[in-house]
JSON list of C-alpha atoms in Angstrom, two decimals:
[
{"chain": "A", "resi": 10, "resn": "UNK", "atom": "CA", "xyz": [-19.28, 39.66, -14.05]},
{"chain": "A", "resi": 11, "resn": "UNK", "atom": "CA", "xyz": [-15.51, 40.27, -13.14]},
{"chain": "A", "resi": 12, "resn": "UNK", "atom": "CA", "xyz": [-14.47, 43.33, -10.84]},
{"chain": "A", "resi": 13, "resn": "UNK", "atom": "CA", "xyz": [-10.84, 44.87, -10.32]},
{"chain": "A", "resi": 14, "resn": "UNK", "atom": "CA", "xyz": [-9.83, 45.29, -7.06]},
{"chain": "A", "resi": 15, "resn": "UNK", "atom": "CA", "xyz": [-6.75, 46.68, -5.98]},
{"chain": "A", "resi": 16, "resn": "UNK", "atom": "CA", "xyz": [-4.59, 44.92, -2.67]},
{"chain": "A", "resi": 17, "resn": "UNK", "atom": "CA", "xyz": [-3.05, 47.40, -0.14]},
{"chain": "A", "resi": 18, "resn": "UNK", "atom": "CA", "xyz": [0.49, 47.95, 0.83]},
{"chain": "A", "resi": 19, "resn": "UNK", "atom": "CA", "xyz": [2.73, 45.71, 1.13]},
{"chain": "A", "resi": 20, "resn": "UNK", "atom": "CA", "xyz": [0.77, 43.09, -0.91]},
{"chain": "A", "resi": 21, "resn": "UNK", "atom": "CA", "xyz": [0.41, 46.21, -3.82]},
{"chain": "A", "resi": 22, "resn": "UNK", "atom": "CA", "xyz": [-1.34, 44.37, -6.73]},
{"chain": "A", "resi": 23, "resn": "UNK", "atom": "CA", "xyz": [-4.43, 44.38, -8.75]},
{"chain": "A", "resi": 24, "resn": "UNK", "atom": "CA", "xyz": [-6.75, 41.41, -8.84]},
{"chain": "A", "resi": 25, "resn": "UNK", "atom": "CA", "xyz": [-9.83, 40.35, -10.52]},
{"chain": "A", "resi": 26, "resn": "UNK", "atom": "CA", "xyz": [-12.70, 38.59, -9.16]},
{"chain": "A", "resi": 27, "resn": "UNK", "atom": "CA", "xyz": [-16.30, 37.64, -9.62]},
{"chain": "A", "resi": 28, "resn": "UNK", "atom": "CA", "xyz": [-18.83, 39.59, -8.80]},
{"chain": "A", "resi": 29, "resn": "UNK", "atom": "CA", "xyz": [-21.86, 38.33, -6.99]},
{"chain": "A", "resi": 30, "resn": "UNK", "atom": "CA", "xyz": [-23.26, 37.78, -11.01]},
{"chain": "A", "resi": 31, "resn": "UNK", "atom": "CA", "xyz": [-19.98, 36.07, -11.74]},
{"chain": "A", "resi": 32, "resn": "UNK", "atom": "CA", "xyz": [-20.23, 33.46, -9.25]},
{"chain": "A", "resi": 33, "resn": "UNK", "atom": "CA", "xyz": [-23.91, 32.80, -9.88]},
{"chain": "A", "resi": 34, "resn": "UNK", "atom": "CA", "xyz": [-22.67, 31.09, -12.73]},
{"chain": "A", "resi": 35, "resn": "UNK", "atom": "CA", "xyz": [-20.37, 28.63, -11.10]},
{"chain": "A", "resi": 36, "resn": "UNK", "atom": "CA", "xyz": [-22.71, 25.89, -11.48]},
{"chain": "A", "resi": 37, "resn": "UNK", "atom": "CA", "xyz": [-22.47, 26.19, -15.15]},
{"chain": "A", "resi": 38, "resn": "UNK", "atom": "CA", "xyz": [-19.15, 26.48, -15.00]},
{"chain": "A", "resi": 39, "resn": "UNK", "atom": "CA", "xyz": [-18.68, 23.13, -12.88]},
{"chain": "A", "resi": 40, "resn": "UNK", "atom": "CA", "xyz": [-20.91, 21.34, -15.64]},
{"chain": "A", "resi": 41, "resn": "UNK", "atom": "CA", "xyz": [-19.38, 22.34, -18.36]},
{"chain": "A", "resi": 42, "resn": "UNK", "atom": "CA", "xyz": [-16.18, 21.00, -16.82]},
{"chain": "A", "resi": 43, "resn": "UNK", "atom": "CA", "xyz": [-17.88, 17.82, -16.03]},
{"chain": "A", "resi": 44, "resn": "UNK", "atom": "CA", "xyz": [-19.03, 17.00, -19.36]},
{"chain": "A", "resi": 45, "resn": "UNK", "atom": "CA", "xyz": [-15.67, 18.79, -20.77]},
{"chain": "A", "resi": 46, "resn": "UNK", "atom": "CA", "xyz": [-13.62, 15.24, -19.06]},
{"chain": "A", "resi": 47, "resn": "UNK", "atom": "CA", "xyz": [-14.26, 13.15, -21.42]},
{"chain": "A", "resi": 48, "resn": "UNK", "atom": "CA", "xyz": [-12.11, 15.21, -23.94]},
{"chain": "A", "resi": 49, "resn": "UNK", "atom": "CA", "xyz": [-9.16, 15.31, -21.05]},
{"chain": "A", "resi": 50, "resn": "UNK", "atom": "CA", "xyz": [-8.28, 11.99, -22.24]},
{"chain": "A", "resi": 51, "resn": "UNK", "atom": "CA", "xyz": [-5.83, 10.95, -24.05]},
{"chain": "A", "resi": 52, "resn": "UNK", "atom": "CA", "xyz": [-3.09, 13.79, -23.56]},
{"chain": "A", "resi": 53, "resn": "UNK", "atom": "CA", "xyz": [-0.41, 13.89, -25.60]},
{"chain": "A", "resi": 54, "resn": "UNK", "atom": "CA", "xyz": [2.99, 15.69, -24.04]},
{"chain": "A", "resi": 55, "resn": "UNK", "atom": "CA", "xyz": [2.73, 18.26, -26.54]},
{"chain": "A", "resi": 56, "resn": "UNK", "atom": "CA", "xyz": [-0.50, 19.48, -25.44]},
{"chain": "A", "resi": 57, "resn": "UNK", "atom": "CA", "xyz": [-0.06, 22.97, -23.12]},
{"chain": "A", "resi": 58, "resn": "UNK", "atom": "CA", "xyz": [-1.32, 22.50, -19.28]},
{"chain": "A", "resi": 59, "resn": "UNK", "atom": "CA", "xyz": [-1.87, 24.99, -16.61]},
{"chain": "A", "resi": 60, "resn": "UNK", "atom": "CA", "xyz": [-1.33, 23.32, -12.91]},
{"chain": "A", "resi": 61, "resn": "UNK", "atom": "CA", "xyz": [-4.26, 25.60, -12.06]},
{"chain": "A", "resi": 62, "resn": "UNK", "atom": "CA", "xyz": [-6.39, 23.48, -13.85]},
{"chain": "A", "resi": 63, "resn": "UNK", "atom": "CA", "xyz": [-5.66, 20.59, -11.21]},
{"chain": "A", "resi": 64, "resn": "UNK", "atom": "CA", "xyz": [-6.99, 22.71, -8.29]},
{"chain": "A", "resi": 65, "resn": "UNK", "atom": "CA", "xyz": [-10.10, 23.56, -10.49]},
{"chain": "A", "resi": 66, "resn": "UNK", "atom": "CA", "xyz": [-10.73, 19.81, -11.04]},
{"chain": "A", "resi": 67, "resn": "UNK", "atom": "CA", "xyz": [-10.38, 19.03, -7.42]},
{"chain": "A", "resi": 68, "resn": "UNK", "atom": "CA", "xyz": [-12.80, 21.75, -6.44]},
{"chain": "A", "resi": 69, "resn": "UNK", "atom": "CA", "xyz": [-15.22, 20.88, -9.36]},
{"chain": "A", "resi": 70, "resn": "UNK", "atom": "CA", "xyz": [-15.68, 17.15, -8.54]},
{"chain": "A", "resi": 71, "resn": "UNK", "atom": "CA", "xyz": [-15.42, 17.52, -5.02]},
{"chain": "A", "resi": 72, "resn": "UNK", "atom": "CA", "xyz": [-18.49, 15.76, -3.48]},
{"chain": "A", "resi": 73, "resn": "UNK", "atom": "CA", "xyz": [-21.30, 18.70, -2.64]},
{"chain": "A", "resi": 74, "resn": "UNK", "atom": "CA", "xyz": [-23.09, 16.09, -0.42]},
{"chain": "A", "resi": 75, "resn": "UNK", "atom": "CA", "xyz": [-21.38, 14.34, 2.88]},
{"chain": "A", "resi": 76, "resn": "UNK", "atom": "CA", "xyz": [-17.97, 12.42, 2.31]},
{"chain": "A", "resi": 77, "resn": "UNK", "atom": "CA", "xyz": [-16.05, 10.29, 4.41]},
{"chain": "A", "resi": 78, "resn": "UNK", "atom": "CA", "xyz": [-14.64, 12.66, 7.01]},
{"chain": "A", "resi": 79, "resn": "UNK", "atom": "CA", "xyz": [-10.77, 11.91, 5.30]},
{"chain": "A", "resi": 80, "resn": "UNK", "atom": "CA", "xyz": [-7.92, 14.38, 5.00]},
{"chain": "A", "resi": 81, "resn": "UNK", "atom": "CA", "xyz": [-5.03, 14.09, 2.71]},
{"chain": "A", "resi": 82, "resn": "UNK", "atom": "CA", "xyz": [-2.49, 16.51, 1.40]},
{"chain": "A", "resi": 83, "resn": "UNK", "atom": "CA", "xyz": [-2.46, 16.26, -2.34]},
{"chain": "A", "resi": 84, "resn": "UNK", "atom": "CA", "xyz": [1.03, 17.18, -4.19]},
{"chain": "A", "resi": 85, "resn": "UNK", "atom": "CA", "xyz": [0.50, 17.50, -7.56]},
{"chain": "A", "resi": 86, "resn": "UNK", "atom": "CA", "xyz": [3.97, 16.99, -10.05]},
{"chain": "A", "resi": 87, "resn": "UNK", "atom": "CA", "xyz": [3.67, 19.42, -12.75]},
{"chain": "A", "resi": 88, "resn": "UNK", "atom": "CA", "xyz": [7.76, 19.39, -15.10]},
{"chain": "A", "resi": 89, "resn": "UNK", "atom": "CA", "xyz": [9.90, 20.46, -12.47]},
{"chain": "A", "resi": 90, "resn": "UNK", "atom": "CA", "xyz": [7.25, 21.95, -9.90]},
{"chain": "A", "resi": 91, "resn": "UNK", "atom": "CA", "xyz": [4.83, 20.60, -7.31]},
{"chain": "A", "resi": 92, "resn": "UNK", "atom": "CA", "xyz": [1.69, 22.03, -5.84]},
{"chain": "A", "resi": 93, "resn": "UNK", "atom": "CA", "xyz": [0.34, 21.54, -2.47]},
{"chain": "A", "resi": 94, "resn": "UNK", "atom": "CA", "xyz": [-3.63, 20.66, -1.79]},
{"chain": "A", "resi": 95, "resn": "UNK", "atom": "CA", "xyz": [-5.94, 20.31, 1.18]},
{"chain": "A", "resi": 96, "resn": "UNK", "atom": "CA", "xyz": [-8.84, 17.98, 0.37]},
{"chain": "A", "resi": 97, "resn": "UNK", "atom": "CA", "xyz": [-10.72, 17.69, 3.44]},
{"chain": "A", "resi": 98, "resn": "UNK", "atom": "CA", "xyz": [-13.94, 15.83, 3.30]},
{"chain": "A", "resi": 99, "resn": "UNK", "atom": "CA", "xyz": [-16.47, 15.94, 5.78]},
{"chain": "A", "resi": 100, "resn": "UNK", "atom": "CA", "xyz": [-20.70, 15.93, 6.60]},
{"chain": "A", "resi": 101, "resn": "UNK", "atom": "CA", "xyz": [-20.64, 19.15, 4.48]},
{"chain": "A", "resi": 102, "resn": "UNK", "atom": "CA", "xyz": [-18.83, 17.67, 1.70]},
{"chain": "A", "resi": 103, "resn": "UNK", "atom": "CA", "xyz": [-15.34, 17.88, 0.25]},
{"chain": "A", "resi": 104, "resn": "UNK", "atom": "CA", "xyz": [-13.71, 21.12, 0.52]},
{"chain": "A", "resi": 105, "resn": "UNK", "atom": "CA", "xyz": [-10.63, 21.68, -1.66]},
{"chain": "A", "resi": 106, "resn": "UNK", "atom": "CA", "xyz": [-7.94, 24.38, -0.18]},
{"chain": "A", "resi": 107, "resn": "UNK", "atom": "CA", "xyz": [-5.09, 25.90, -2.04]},
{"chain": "A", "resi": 108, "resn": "UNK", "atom": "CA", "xyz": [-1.64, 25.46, -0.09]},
{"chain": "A", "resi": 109, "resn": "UNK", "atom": "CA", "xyz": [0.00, 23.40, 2.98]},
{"chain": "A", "resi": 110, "resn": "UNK", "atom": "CA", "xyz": [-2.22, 21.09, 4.66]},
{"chain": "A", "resi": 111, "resn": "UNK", "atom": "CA", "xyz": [-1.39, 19.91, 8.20]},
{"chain": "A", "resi": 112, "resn": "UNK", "atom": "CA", "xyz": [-3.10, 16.09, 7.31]},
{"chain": "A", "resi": 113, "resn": "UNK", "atom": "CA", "xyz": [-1.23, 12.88, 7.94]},
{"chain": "A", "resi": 114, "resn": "UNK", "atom": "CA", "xyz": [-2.10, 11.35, 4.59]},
{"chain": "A", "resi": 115, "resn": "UNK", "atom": "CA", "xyz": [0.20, 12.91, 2.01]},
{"chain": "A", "resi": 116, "resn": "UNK", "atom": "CA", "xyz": [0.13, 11.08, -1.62]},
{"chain": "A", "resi": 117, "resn": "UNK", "atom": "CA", "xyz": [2.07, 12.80, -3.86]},
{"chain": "A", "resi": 118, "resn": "UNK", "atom": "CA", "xyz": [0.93, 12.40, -7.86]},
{"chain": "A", "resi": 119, "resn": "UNK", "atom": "CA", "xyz": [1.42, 13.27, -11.43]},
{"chain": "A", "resi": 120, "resn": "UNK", "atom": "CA", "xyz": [-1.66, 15.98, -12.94]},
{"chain": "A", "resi": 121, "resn": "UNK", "atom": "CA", "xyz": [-1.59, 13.42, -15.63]},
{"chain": "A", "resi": 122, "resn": "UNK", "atom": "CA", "xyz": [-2.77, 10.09, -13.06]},
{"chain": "A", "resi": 123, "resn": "UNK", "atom": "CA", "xyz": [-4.53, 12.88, -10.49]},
{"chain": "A", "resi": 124, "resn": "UNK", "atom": "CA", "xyz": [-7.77, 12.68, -12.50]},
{"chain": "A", "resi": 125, "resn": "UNK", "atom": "CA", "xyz": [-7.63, 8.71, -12.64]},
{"chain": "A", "resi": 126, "resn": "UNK", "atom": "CA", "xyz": [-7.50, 8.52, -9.23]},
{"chain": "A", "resi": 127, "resn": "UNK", "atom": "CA", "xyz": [-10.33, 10.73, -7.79]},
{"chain": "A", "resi": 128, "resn": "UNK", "atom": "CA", "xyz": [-12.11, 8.66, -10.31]},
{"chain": "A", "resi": 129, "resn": "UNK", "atom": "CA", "xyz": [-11.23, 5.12, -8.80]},
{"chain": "A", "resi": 130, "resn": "UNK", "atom": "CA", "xyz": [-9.65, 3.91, -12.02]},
{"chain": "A", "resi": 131, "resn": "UNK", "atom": "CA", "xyz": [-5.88, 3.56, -10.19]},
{"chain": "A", "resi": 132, "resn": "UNK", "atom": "CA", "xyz": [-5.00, 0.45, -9.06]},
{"chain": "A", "resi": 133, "resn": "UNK", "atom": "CA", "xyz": [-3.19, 2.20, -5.56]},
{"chain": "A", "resi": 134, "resn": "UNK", "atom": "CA", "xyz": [-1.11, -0.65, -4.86]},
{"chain": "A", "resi": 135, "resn": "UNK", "atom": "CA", "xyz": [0.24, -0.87, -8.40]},
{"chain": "A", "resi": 136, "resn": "UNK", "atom": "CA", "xyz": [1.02, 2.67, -8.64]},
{"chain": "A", "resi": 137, "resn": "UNK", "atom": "CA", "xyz": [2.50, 2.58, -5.21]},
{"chain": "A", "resi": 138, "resn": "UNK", "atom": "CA", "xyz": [5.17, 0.08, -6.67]},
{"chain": "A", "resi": 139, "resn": "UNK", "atom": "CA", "xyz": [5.79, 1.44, -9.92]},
{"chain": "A", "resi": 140, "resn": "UNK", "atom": "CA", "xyz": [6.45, 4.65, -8.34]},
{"chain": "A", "resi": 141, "resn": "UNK", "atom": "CA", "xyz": [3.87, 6.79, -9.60]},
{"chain": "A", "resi": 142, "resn": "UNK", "atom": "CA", "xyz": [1.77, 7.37, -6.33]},
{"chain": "A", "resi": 143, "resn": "UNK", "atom": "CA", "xyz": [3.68, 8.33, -3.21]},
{"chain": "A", "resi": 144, "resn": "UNK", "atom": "CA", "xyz": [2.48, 8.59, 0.11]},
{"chain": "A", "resi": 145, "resn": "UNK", "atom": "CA", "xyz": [3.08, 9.18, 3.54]},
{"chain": "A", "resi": 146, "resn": "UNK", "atom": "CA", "xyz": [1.15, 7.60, 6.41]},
{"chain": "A", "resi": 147, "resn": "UNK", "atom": "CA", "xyz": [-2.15, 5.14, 6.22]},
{"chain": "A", "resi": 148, "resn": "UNK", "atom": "CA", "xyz": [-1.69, 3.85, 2.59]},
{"chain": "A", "resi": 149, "resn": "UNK", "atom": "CA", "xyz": [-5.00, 2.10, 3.18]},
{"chain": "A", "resi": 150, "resn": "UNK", "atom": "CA", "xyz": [-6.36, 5.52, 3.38]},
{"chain": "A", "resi": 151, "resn": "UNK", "atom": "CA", "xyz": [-5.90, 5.82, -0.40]},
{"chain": "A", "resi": 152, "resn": "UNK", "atom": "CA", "xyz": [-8.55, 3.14, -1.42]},
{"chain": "A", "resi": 153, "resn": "UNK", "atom": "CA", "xyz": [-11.06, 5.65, -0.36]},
{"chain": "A", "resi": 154, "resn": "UNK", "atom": "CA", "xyz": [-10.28, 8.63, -1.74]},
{"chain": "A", "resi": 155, "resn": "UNK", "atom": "CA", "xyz": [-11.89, 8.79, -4.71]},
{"chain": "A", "resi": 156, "resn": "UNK", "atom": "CA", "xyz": [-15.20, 9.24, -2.51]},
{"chain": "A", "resi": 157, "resn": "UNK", "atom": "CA", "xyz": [-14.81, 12.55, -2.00]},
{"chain": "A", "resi": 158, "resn": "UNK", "atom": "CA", "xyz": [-15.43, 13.42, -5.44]},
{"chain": "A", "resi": 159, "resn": "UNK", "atom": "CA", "xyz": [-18.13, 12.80, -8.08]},
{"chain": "A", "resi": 160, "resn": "UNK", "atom": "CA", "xyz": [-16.84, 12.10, -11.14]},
{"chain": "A", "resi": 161, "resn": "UNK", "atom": "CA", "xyz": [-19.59, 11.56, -13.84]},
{"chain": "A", "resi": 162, "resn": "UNK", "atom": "CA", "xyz": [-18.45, 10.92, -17.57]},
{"chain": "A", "resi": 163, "resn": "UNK", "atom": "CA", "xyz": [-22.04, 11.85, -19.01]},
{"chain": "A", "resi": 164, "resn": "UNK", "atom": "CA", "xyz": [-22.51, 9.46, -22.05]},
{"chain": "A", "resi": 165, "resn": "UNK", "atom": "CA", "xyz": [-19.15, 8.02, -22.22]},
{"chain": "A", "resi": 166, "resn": "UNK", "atom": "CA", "xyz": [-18.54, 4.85, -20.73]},
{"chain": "A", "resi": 167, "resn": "UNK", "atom": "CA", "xyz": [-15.85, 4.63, -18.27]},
{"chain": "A", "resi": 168, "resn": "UNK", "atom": "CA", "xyz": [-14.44, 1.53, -19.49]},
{"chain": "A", "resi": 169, "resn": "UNK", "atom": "CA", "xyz": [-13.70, 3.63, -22.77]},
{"chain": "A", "resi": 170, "resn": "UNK", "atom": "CA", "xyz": [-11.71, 6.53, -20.29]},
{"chain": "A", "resi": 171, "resn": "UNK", "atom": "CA", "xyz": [-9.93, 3.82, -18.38]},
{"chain": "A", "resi": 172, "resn": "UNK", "atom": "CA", "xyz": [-8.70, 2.09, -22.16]},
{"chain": "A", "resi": 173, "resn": "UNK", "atom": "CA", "xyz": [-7.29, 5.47, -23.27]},
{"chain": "A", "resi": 174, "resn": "UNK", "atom": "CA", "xyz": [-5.38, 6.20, -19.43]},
{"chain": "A", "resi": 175, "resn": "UNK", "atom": "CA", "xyz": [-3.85, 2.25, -19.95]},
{"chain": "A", "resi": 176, "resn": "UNK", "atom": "CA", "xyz": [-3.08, 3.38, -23.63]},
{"chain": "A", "resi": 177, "resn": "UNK", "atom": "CA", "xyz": [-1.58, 6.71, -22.50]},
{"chain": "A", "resi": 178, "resn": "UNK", "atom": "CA", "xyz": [-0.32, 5.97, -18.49]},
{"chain": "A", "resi": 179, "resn": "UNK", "atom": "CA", "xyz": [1.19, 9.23, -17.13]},
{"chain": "A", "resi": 180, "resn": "UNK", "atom": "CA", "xyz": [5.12, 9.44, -16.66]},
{"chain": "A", "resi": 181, "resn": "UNK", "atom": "CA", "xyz": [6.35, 8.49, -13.20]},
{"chain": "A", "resi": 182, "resn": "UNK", "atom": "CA", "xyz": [6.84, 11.71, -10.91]}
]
C-alpha cells in the first residue's frame, strides 16, 4: 500500500508513497471525502487544521469531466501563512498543482471561505468588499469558478451547509 523511497543527494530524505495498490484506492478515498463535507461545517477556531487538507479538497472536487478552460492562482490564508495553487481547468478536466502558478487570475482566500466558494455559495462581490476574497485581474472571472469542481453534499441539503457558513462566516484574511 505505502512504499519508502529514499531521495538522492542533495535532496537526502526519505519519502513515502503509494504503491500502484495504494493509489487504486483513490477513488474511495475521494468519496469518502465527498460524503465526509458535510461534517466540515460548522468549524469552530479551536478545532486543529492541516493547510494540506485545502490542496486535497481542491484535487478531490476538481471536475474529472471537461471544465471551462479557466486558470487562477489560488492563495490559501492559513494563521500567519499562505499557500500557493494552480487550478487549471480544461477539456480534460480540472487539474490542481501544488506551488506558483503563472495565471492572471489570482484570488487570494481564507481555508475557512475556500470550500464555500468552489461550491458557489459566496456571494464574490460581497466578499470582494468586505475583504475576504482578493484578487488580481478579471474579477468577473470569479463567478465561474466554482465550475471546475463538483461539489456534491450527498443527503444534506445545501441550503442547510450555506445556514451554518452564514452562522459561522470565516475571519477576513
Amino acid at each position: 500500500m505505502v512504499q519508502r523511497r529514499d531521495h538522492p543527494p542533495p535532496v537526502s530524505a526519505m519519502v513515502y508513497e503509494l504503491t500502484d495498490t495504494g493509489q487504486a484506492l483513490q477513488p474511495v478515498i475521494a468519496s469518502l471525502a465527498r460524503w465526509g463535507l458535510r461534517f466540515f461545517f460548522p468549524r469552530h477556531p479551536s478545532e486543529h487544521f492541516e493547510p494540506d487538507w485545502m490542496r486535497q479538497a481542491l484535487s478531490i472536487f476538481a471536475r474529472q469531466d471537461s471544465s471551462p478552460d479557466l486558470q487562477f492562482a489560488v492563495i490559501v490564508h492559513v494563521g500567519e501563512r499562505d499557500y500557493c495553487y494552480d487550478v487549471q481547468g480544461g477539456a480534460g478536466g480540472t487539474q490542481v498543482r501544488e506551488g506558483e502558478s503563472t495565471a492572471k487570475e489570482r484570488l487570494a482566500v481564507d481555508a475557512a471561505l475556500l470550500p464555500m466558494l468552489m461550491a458557489g455559495f459566496v456571494d464574490v462581490e460581497a466578499a470582494l468588499a468586505s475583504g475576504a476574497l482578493a484578487t488580481e485581474g478579471e474579477a468577473a472571472k470569479l463567478r465561474d469558478f466554482p465550475a471546475l469542481f463538483e461539489m456534491d453534499f450527498g443527503d444534506v441539503d445545501p441550503e442547510q451547509i450555506k445556514a451554518a457558513m452564514a452562522n459561522h462566516p470565516p475571519p477576513p484574511p
